Tab-separated table of C-alpha atoms in Angstrom:
chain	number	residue	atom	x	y	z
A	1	UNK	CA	0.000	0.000	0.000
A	2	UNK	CA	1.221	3.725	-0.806
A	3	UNK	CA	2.044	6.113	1.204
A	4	UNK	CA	-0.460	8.573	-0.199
A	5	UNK	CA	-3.437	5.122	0.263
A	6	UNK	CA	-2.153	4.865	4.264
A	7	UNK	CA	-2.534	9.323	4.480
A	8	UNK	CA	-6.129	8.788	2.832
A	9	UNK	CA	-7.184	5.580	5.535
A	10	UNK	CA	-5.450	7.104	8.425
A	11	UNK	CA	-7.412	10.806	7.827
A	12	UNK	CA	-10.489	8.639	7.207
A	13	UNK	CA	-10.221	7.116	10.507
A	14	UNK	CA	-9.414	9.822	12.469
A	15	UNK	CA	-12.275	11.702	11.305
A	16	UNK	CA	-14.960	8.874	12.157
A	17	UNK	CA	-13.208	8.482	15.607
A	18	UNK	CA	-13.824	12.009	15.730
A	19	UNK	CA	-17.508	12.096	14.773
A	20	UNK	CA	-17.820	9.256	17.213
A	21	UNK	CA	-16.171	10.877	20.122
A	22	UNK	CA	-18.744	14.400	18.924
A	23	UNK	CA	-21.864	11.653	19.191
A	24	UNK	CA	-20.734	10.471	22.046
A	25	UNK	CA	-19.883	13.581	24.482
A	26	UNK	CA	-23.413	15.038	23.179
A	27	UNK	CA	-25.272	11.915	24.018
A	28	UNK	CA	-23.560	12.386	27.656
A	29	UNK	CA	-23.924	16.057	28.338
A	30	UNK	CA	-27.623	15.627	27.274
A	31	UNK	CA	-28.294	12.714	28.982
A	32	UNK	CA	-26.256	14.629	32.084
A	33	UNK	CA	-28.978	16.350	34.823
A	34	UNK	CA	-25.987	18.684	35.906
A	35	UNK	CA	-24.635	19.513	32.804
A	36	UNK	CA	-24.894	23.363	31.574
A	37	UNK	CA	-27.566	24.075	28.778
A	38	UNK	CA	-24.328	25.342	27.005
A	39	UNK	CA	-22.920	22.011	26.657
A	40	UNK	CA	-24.056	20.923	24.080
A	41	UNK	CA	-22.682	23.842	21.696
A	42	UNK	CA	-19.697	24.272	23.129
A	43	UNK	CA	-18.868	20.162	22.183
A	44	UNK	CA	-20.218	20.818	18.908
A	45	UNK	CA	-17.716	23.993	18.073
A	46	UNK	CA	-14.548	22.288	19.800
A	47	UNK	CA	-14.988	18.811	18.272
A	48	UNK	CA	-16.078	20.845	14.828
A	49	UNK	CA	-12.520	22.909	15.108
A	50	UNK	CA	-10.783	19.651	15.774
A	51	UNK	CA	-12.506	18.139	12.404
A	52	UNK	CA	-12.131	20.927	10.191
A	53	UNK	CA	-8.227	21.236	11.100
A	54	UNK	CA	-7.397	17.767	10.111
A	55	UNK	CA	-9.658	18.381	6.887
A	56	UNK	CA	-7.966	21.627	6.372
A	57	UNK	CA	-4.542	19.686	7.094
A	58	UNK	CA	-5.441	16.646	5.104
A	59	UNK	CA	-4.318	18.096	1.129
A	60	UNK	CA	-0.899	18.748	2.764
A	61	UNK	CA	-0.416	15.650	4.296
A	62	UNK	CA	-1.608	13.693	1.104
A	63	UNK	CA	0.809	15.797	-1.035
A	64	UNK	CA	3.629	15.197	1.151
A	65	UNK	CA	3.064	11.609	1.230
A	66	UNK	CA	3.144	11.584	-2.295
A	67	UNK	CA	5.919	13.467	-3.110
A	68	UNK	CA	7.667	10.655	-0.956
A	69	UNK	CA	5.362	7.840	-3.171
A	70	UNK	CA	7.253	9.431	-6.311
A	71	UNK	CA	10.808	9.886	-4.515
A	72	UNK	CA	10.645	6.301	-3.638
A	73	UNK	CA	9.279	5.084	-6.969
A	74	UNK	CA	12.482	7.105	-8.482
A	75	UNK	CA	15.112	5.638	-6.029
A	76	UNK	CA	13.882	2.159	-6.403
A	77	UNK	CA	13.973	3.087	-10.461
A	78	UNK	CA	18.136	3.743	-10.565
């Protein structure tokens, strides 16, 4: 498997652990009798940040990992 297939499955991942984790806390602060009414939304922004930076991360990552697909494939070539 590439480099750039692993960067693709490993973002994949980390974003469904992610949701999960977002689904999760909300299901607990709403369940919660002494949690804040503000609970909710505050999960929601912080685990939304936390997606949206490995998103916004994720075309970096997948470029790098190529570039060192094609550095490979050229090395391996000589």
């Amino acid at each position: 498997m590439s480099r750039a297939t692993r960067t693709i499955v490993m973002l994949a991942l980390i974003e469904l652990f992610l949701a999960g984790l977002w689904l999760y806390l909300a299901h607990l602060a709403a369940r919660s009798v002494g949690a804040s009414p503000e609970a909710p939304r505050v999960i929601g922004r912080t685990m939304g940040a936390a997606m949206g930076l490995v998103l916004g991360l994720s075309p970096f990552l997948y470029l790098l990992a190529r570039g060192n697909d094609r550095k490979a494939a050229a090395k391996k070539g000589e």
